[in-house]
Coordinates of C-alpha atoms in Angstrom, one line a residue:
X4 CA 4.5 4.6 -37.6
X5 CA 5.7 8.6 -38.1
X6 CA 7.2 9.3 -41.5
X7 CA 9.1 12.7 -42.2
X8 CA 10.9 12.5 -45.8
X9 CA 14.0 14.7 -46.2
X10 CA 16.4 15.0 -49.2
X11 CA 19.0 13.2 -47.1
X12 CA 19.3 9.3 -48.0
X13 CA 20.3 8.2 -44.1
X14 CA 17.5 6.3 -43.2
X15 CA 16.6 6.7 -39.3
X16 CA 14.7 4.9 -36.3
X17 CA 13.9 6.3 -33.4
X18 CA 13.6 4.8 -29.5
X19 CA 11.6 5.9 -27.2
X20 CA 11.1 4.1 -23.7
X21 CA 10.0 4.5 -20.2
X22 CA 10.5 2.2 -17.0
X23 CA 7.4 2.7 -15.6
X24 CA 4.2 4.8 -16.8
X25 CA 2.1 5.0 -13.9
X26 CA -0.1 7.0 -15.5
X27 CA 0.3 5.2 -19.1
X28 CA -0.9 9.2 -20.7
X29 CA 2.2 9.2 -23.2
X30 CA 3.6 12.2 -22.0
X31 CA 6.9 11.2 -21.0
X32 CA 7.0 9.7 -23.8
X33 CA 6.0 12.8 -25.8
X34 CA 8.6 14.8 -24.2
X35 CA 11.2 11.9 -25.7
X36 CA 10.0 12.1 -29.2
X37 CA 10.2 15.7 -29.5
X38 CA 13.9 16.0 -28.1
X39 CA 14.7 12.8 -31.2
X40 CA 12.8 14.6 -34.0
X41 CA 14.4 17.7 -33.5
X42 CA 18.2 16.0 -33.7
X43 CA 17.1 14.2 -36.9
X44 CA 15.5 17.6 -38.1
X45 CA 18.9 19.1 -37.0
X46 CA 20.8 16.6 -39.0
X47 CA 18.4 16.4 -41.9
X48 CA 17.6 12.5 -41.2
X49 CA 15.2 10.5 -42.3
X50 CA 13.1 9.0 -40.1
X51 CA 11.4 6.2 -41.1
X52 CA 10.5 3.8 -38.4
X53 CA 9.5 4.8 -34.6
X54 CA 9.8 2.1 -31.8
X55 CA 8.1 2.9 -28.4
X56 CA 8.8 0.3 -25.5
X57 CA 5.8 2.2 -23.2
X58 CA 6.0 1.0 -19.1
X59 CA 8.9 -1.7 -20.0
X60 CA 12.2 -2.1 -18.0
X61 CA 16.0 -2.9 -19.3
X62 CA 17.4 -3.7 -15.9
X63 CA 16.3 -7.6 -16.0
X64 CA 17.5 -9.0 -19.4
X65 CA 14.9 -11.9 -19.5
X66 CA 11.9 -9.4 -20.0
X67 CA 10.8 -8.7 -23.6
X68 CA 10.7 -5.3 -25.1
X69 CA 8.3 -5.7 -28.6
X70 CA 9.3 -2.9 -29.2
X71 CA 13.3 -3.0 -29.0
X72 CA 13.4 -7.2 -30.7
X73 CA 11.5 -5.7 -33.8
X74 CA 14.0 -2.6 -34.1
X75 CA 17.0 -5.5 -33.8
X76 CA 14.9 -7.7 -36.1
X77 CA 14.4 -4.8 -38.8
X78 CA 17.8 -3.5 -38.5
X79 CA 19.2 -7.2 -39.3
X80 CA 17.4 -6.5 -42.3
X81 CA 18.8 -3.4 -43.7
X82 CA 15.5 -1.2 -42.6
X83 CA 17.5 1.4 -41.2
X84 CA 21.3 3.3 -41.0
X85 CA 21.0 5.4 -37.5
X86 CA 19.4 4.8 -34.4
X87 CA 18.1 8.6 -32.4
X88 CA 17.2 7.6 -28.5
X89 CA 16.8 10.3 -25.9
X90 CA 19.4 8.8 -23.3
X91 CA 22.2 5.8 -23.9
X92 CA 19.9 4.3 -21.1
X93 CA 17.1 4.2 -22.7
X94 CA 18.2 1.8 -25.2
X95 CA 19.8 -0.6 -23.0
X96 CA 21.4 -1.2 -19.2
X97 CA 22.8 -4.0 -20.6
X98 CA 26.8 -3.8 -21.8
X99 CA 26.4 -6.8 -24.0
X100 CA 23.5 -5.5 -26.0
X101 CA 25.3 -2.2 -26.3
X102 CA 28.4 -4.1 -27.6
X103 CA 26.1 -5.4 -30.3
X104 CA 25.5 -2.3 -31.6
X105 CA 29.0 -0.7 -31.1
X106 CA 29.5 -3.9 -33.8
X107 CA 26.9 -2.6 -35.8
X108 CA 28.7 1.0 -35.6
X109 CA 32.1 -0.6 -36.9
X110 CA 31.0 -3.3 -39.0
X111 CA 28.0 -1.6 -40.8
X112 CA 28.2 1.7 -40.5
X113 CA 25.3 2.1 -37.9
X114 CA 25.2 5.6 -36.6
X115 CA 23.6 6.3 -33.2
X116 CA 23.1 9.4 -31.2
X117 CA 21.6 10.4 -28.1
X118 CA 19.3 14.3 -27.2
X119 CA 22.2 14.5 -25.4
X120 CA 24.9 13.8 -27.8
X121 CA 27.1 11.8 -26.0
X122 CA 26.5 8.7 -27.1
X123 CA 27.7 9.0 -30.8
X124 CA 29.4 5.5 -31.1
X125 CA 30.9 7.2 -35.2
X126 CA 33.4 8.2 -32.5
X127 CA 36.5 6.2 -30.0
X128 CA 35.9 9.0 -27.7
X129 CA 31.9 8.6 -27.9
X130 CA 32.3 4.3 -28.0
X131 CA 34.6 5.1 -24.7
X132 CA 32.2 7.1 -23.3
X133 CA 28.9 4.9 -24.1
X134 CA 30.6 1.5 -22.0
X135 CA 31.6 3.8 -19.0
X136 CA 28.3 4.9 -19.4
X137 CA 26.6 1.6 -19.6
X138 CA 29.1 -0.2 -16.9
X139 CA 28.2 2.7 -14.5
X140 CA 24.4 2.2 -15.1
X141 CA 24.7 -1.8 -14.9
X142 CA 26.4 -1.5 -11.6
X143 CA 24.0 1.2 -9.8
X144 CA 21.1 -1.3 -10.9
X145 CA 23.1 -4.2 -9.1
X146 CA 23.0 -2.2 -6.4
X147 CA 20.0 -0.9 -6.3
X148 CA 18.9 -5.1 -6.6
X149 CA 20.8 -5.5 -3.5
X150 CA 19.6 -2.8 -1.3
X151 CA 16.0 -3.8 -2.4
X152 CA 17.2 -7.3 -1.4
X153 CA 18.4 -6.6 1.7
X154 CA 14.9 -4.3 2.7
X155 CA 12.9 -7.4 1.7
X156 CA 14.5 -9.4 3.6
X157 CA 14.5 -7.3 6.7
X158 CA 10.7 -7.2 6.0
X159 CA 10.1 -10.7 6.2
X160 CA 12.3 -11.2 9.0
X161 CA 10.3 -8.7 11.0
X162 CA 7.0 -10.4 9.9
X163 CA 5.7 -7.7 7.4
X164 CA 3.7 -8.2 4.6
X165 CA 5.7 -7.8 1.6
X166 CA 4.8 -5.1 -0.6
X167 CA 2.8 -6.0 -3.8
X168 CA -0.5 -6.7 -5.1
X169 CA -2.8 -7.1 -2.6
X170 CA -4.3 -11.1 -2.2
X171 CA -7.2 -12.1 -1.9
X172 CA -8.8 -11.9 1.3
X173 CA -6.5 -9.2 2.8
X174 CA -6.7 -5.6 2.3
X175 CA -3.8 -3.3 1.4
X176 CA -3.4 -2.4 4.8
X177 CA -2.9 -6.2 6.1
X178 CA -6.7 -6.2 7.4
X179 CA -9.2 -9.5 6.2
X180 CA -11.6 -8.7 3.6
X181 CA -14.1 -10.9 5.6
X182 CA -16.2 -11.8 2.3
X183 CA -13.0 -12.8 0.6
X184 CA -11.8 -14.9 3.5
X185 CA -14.9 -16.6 3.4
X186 CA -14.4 -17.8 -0.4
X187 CA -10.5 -18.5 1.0
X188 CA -11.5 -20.8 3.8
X189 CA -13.7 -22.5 1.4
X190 CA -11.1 -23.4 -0.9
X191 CA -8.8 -24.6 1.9
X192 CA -11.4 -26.3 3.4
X193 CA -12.8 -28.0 0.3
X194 CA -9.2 -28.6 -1.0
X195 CA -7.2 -30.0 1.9
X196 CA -9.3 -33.2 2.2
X197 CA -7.6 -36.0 0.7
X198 CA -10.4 -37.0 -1.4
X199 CA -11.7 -33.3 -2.0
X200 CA -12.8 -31.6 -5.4
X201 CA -10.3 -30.8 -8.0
X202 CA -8.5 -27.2 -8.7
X203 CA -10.8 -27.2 -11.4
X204 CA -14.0 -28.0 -9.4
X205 CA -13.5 -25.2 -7.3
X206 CA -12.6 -22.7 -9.7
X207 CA -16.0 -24.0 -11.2
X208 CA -17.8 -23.0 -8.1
X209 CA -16.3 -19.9 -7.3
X210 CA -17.3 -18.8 -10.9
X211 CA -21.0 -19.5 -9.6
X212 CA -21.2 -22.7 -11.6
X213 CA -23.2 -26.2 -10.1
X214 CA -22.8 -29.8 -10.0
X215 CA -22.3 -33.3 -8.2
X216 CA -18.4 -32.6 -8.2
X217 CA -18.5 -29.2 -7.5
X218 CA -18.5 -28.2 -3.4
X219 CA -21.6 -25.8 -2.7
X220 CA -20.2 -23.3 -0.1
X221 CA -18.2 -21.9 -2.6
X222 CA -19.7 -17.8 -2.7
X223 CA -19.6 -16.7 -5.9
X224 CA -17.1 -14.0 -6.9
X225 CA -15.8 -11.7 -9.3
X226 CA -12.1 -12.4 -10.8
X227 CA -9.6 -11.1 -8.9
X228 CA -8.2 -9.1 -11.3
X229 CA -11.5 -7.4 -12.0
X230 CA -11.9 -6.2 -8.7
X231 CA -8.3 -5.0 -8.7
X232 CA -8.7 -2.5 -11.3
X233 CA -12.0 -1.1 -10.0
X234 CA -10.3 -0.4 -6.3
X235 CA -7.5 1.2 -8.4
X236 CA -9.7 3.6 -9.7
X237 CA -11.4 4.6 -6.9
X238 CA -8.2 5.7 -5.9
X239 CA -7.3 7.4 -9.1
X240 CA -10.7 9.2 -9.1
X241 CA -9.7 10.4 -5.5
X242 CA -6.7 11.7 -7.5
X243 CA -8.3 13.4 -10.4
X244 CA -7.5 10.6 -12.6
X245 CA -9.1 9.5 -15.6
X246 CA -10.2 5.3 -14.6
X247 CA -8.6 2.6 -16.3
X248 CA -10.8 0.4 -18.2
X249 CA -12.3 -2.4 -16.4
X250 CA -12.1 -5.9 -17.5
X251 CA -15.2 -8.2 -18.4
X252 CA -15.8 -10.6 -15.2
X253 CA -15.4 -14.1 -16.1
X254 CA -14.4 -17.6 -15.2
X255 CA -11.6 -18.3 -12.6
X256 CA -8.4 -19.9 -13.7
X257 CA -7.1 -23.3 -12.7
X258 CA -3.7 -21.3 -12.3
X259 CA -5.4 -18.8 -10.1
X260 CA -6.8 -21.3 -7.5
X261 CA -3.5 -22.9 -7.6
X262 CA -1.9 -20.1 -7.0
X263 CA -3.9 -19.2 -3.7
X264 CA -3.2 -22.6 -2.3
X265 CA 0.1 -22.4 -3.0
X266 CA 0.5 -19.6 -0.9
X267 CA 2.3 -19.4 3.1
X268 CA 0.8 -16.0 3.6
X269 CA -2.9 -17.2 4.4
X270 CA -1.5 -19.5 7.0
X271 CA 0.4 -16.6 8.6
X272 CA 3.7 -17.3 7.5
X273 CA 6.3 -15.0 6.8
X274 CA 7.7 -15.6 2.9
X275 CA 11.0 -14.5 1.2
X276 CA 11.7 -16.0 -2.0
X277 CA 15.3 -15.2 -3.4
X278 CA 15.4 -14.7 -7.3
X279 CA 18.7 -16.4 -7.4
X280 CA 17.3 -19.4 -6.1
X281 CA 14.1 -20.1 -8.1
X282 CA 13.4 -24.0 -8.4
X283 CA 12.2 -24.7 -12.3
X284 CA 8.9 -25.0 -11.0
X285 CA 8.7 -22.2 -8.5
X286 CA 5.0 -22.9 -7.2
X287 CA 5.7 -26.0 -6.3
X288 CA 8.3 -24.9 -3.8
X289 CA 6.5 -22.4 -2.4
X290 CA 6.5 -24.0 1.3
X291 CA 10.2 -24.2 0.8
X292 CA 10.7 -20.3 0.8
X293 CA 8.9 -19.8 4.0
X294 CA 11.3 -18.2 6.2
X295 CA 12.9 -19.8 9.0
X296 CA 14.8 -18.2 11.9
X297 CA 18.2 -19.6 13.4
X298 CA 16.5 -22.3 15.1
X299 CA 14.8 -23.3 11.9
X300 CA 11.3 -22.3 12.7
X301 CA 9.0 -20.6 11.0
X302 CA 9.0 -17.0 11.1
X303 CA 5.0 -16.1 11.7
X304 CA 3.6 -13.0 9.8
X305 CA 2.7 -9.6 11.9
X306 CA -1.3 -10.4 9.9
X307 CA -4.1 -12.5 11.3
X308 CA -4.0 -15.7 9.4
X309 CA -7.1 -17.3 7.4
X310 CA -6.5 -21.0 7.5
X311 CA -5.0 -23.0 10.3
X312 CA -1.4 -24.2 9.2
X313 CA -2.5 -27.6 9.4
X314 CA -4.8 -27.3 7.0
X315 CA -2.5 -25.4 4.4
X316 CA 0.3 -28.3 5.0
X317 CA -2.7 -31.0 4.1
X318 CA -3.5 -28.5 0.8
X319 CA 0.3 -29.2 0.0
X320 CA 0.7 -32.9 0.5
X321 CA -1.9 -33.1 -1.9
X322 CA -0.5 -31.2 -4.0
X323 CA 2.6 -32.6 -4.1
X324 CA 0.8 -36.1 -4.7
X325 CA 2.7 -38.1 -7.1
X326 CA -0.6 -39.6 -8.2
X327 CA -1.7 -35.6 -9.3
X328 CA 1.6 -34.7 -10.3
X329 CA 2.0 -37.6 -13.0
X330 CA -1.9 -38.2 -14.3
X331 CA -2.7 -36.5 -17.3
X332 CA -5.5 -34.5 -16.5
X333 CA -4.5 -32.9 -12.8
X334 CA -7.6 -33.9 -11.8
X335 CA -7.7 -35.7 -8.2
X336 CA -11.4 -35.7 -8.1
X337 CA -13.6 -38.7 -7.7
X338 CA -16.9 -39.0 -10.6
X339 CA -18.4 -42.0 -8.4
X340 CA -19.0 -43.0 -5.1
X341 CA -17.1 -45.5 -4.2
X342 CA -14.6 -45.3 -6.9
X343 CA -11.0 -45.6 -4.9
X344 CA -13.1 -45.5 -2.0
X345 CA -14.6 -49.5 -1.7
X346 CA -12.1 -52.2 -1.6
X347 CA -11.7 -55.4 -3.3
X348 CA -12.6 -58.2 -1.0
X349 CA -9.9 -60.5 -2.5
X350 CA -6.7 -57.5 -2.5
X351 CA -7.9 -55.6 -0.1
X352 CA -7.0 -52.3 -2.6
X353 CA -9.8 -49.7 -3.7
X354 CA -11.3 -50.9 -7.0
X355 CA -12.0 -48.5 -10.2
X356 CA -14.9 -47.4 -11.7
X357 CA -14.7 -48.7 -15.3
X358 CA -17.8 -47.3 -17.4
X359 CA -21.1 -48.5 -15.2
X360 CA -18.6 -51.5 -12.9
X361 CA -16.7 -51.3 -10.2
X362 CA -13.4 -53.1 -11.3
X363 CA -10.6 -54.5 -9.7
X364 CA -8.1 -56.1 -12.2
X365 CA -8.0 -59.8 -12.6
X366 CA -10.0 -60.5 -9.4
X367 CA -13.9 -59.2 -9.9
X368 CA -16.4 -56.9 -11.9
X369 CA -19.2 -55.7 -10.2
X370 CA -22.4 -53.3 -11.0
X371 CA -22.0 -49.5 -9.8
X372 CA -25.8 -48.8 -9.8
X373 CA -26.5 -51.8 -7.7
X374 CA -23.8 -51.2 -5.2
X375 CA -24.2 -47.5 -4.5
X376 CA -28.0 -47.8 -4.2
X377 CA -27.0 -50.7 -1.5
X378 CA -24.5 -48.4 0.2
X379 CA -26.6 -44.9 0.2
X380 CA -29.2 -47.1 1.9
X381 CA -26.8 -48.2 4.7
X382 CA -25.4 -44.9 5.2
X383 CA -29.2 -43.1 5.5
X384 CA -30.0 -45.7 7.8
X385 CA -27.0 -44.8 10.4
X386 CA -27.6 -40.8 9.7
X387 CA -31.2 -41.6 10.9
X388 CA -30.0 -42.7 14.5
X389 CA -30.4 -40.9 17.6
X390 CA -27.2 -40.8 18.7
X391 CA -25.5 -39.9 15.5
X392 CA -23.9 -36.9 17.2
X393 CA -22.3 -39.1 19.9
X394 CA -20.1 -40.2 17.0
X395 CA -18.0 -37.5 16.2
X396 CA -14.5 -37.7 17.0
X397 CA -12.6 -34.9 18.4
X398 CA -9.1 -33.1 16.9
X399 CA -5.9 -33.6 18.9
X400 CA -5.2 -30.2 18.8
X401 CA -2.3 -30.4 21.0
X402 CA -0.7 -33.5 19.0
X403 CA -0.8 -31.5 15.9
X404 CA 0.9 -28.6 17.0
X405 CA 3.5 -31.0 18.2
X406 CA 3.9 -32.5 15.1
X407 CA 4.1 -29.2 13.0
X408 CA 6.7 -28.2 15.5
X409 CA 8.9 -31.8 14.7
X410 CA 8.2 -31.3 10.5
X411 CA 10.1 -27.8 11.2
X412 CA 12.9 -29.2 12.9
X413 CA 13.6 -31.8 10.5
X414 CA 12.9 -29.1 7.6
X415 CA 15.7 -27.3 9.4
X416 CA 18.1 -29.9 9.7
X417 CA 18.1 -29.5 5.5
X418 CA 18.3 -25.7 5.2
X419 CA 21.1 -26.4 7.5
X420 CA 23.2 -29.1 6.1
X421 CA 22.4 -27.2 2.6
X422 CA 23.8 -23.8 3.7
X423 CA 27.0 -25.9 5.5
X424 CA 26.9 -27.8 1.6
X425 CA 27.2 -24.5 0.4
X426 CA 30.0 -23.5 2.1
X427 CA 32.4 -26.3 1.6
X428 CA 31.8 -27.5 5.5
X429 CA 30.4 -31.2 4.7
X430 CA 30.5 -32.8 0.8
X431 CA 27.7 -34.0 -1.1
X432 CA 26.9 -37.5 -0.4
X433 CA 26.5 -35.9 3.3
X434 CA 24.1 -33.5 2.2
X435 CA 22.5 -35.9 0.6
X436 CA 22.5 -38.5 3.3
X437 CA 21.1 -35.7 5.8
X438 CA 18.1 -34.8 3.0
X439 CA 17.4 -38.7 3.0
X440 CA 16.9 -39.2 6.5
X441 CA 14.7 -35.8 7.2
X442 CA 12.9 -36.4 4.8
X443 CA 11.7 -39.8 5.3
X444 CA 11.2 -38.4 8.8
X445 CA 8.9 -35.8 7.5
X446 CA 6.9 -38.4 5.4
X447 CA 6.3 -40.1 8.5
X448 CA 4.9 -37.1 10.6
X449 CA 3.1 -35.4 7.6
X450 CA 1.0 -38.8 8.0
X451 CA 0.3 -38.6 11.0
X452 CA -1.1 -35.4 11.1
X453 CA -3.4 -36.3 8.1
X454 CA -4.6 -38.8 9.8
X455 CA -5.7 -36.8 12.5
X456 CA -7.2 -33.8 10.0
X457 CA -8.3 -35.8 7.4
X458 CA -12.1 -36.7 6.7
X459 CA -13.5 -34.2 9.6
X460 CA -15.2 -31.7 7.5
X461 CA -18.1 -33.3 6.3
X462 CA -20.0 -30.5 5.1
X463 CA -22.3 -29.6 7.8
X464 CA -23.9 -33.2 7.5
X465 CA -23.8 -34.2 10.8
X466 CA -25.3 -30.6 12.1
X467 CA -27.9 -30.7 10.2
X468 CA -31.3 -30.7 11.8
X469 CA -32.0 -34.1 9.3
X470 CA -28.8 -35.6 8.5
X471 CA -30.1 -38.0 6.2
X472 CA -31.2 -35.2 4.1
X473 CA -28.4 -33.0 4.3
X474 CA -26.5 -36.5 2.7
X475 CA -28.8 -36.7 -0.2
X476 CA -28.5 -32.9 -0.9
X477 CA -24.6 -32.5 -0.4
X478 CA -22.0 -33.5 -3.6
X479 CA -20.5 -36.1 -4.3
X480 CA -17.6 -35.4 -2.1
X481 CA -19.0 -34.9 0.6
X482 CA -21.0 -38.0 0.5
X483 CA -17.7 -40.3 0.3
X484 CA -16.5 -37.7 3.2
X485 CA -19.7 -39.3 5.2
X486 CA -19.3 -42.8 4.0
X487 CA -15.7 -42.7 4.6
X488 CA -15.8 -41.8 8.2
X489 CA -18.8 -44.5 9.3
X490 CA -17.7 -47.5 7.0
X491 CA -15.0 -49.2 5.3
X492 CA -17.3 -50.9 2.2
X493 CA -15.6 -54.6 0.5
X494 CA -16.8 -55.9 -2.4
X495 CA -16.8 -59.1 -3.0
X496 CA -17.2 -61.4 -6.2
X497 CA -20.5 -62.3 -7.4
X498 CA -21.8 -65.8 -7.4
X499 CA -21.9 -67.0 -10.8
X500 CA -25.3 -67.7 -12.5
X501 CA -26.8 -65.5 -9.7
X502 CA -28.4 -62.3 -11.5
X503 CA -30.0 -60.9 -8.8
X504 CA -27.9 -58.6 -6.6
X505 CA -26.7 -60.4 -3.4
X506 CA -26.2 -57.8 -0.3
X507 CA -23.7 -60.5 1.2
X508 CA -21.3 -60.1 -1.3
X509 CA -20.7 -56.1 -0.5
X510 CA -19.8 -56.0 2.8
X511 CA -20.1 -52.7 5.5
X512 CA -18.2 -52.4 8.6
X513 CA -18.4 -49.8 10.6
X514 CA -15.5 -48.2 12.2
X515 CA -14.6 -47.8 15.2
X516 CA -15.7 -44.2 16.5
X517 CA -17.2 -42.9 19.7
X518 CA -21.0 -43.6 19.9
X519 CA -20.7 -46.3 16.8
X520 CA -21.5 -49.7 16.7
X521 CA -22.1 -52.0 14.6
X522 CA -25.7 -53.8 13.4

């Protein structure tokens, strides 16, 4: 805080505020201050109270300026009779704010002026001049918002990357960052299985952390953010810059890892997403903003893409999974082998791991150890065989193209009947009719395709030169991966008054694959 005492009595506060500091060095800033102290000097104000807003913009009223709420806040409480800013724009874009304080000008006595002097609001002539001022300003940013708009637009529509911050995995340029697009395949890959590791898991391993839930070809890396700011000042250094200071590496985020699977880009799609039209939750619509062309296909990207579409739409289902959505963790990962994975032999539904059991409400209770010892055995056994390789199924790549090109059709059909919503051409309960019936159709092909992507990466199990050691040394989910894809596992009750643990009362099927049969 700068104090300069005077023998006048009006107390002051100055503004001071840039848009945008690349540089953040203070000297625009500088130049601001000593254009206001020299007014106040001129006037024989007191200054008591200076109010920087350094790098912060007025044009979008939901951003905070510190700086600005605490001047409001102190004026509220009688801290100060005149307000000195360089330019009427500095203080505010916004015509409501300034009518605030052309209410404080008549209603309290709050003088303001600009370096400038023509924004002394003591004045009609200066309170008519301040809202031209401030309604001419407000409009050029509306239409600077729509020209900027309009060019993004035209950029996704051609395919271009959108300007920004960099991702991970690409360079600045558009190019892969090949060890980057190894850690994003990873997460993809790890992620898109339907019984995978949690966001949390693989945030865990990226942050070069171990353990039974946590998927080992995951390369450890340094936080985005961190790597960021040291490319940054490489290139201010190449400028004669002074470098920023670089943050401490550390863990990755939940929100971060999210955030990358979330996103169209790194399975080549073109994304626009309108400001206007922001769901509550915009992350969760991100495959909603992809854009679409008059036919209602996707518009692909002019980059090279890291993860096969199919894949990103299984990343999605899951993450749309009402079962993730609504637990209370948003944790989808599995702590025990056949936990959701074995099935009651009376229900027929997977049974729960409930402290050292396997549990399936009202009809049994069984021991985990016993069970999972029984079941690793039987799965070592059938990795041991000859012919294991014979058993791997292969991808119908041609029916899941066909099927990704049916999902956009029907996603079409929406964005359509929506727009036609929109303007008046059919009424609601026909939009909502149309969303009904697309939707469920969606449902239906999105399961299809998982079931044709689903459970194929078993972590380099089946390659291995011994299989049945490459089980014992992989997590845990890739173990249910490998047990899931030989055998469906039933357990049934125990026989009372029977301690001993009965194999015929677990019972292993295997199913039916190329090169498979059963004992």
């Amino acid at each position: 805080m700068l104090v300069y005492v005077s023998k006048a009595s009006t107390r002051t506060a100055v503004y001071l505020r840039i848009s945008l500091d690349r540089n953040m060095d203070g000297l625009a800033i500088d130049r601001q201050r000593e254009d206001c102290l020299k007014i106040a000097s001129d006037r024989g104000w007191e200054i008591t109270e200076e109010y920087v807003d350094q790098s912060k913009s007025v044009t979008d009223k939901t951003k905070r300026r510190p700086a600005y709420d605490k001047m409001v806040a102190d004026f509220e409480a009688g801290k100060f009779d005149a307000i000195i800013c360089w330019d009427l724009d500095r203080l505010t874009r916004q015509p409501r704010q300034l009518e605030d304080w052309i209410d404080a000008a008549q209603e309290r006595g709050l003088l303001m002026v600009t370096a400038n002097g023509e924004a002394d609001l003591t004045t009609d002539s200066g309170r008519l001049f301040a809202r031209v001022k401030a309604a001419v300003a407000r409009s050029e940013v509306e239409r600077k918002s729509v020209r900027q708009s309009r060019s993004h637009v035209q950029r996704a529509q051609q395919g271009r990357a959108p300007k920004g911050v960099r991702p991970l995995g690409y360079a600045t340029n558009g190019d892969i960052v090949e060890e980057e697009a190894v850690a994003i395949h990873a997460i993809f890959k790890n992620f898109a299985i339907e019984d995978g590791p949690s966001i949390a898991s693989i945030a865990k391993g990226l942050s070069g952390e171990s353990g039974p839930t946590i998927p080992k070809d995951l390369p450890h890396l340094p936080k985005h953010s961190r790597t960021l700011v040291i490319e940054r000042n490489e290139r201010r250094a190449s400028e004669g810059l002074q470098p920023r200071p670089v943050p401490e590496d550390g863990r990755w985020s939940s929100s971060t890892v999210l955030g990358i699977l979330r996103n169209p880009r790194y399975a080549g799609y073109s994304v626009y997403t309108d400001r206007n039209d922001r769901a509550e939750n915009k992350r969760r619509t991100w495959h909603a903003q992809i854009l679409r062309d008059d036919q209602g296909e996707p518009v692909m990207g002019q980059w090279t893409p890291i993860v096969d579409p199919n894949v990103w739409w299984n990343a999605q289902s899951r993450l749309d999974s009402p079962e993730r959505i609504t637990n209370r963790t948003g944790s989808t990962a599995r702590k025990h082998i056949g936990s959701g994975l074995f099935l009651c032999g009376i229900c027929e539904q997977p049974v729960k791991a409930h402290s050292q059991r396997y549990r399936c409400e009202g009809h049994m209770m069984r021991s985990r150890e016993q069970i999972d010892q029984f079941v690793l055995a039987v799965i070592r056994e059938r990795l041991a065989r000859p012919d294991l390789i014979d058993s791997i199924p292969s991808l119908d790549e041609p029916r899941l193209s066909a099927l990704a090109a049916q999902v956009a059709i029907h996603e079409g059909k929406i964005k359509r009947a929506q727009r036609d919503y929109d303007n008046d051409t059919i009424e609601g309960f026909d939009l909502k009719r149309i969303r009904d019936r697309e939707t469920a159709e969606i449902a239906k092909l999105e399961q299809e395709r998982r079931s044709l992507t689903v459970s194929i990466d078993l972590g380099g199990v089946l390659d291995a030169k011994d299989p049945a050691k490459a089980f014992d040394d992989a997590d845990l989910m890739i173990k249910r991966r490998v047990i899931d894809f030989f055998m469906t596992v039933t357990l049934h009750p125990h026989p009372r008054g029977k301690k001993a643990f009965d194999p015929a009362t677990v019972q292993v099927v295997p199913k039916s694959q190329p090169g498979l049969t059963s004992n």
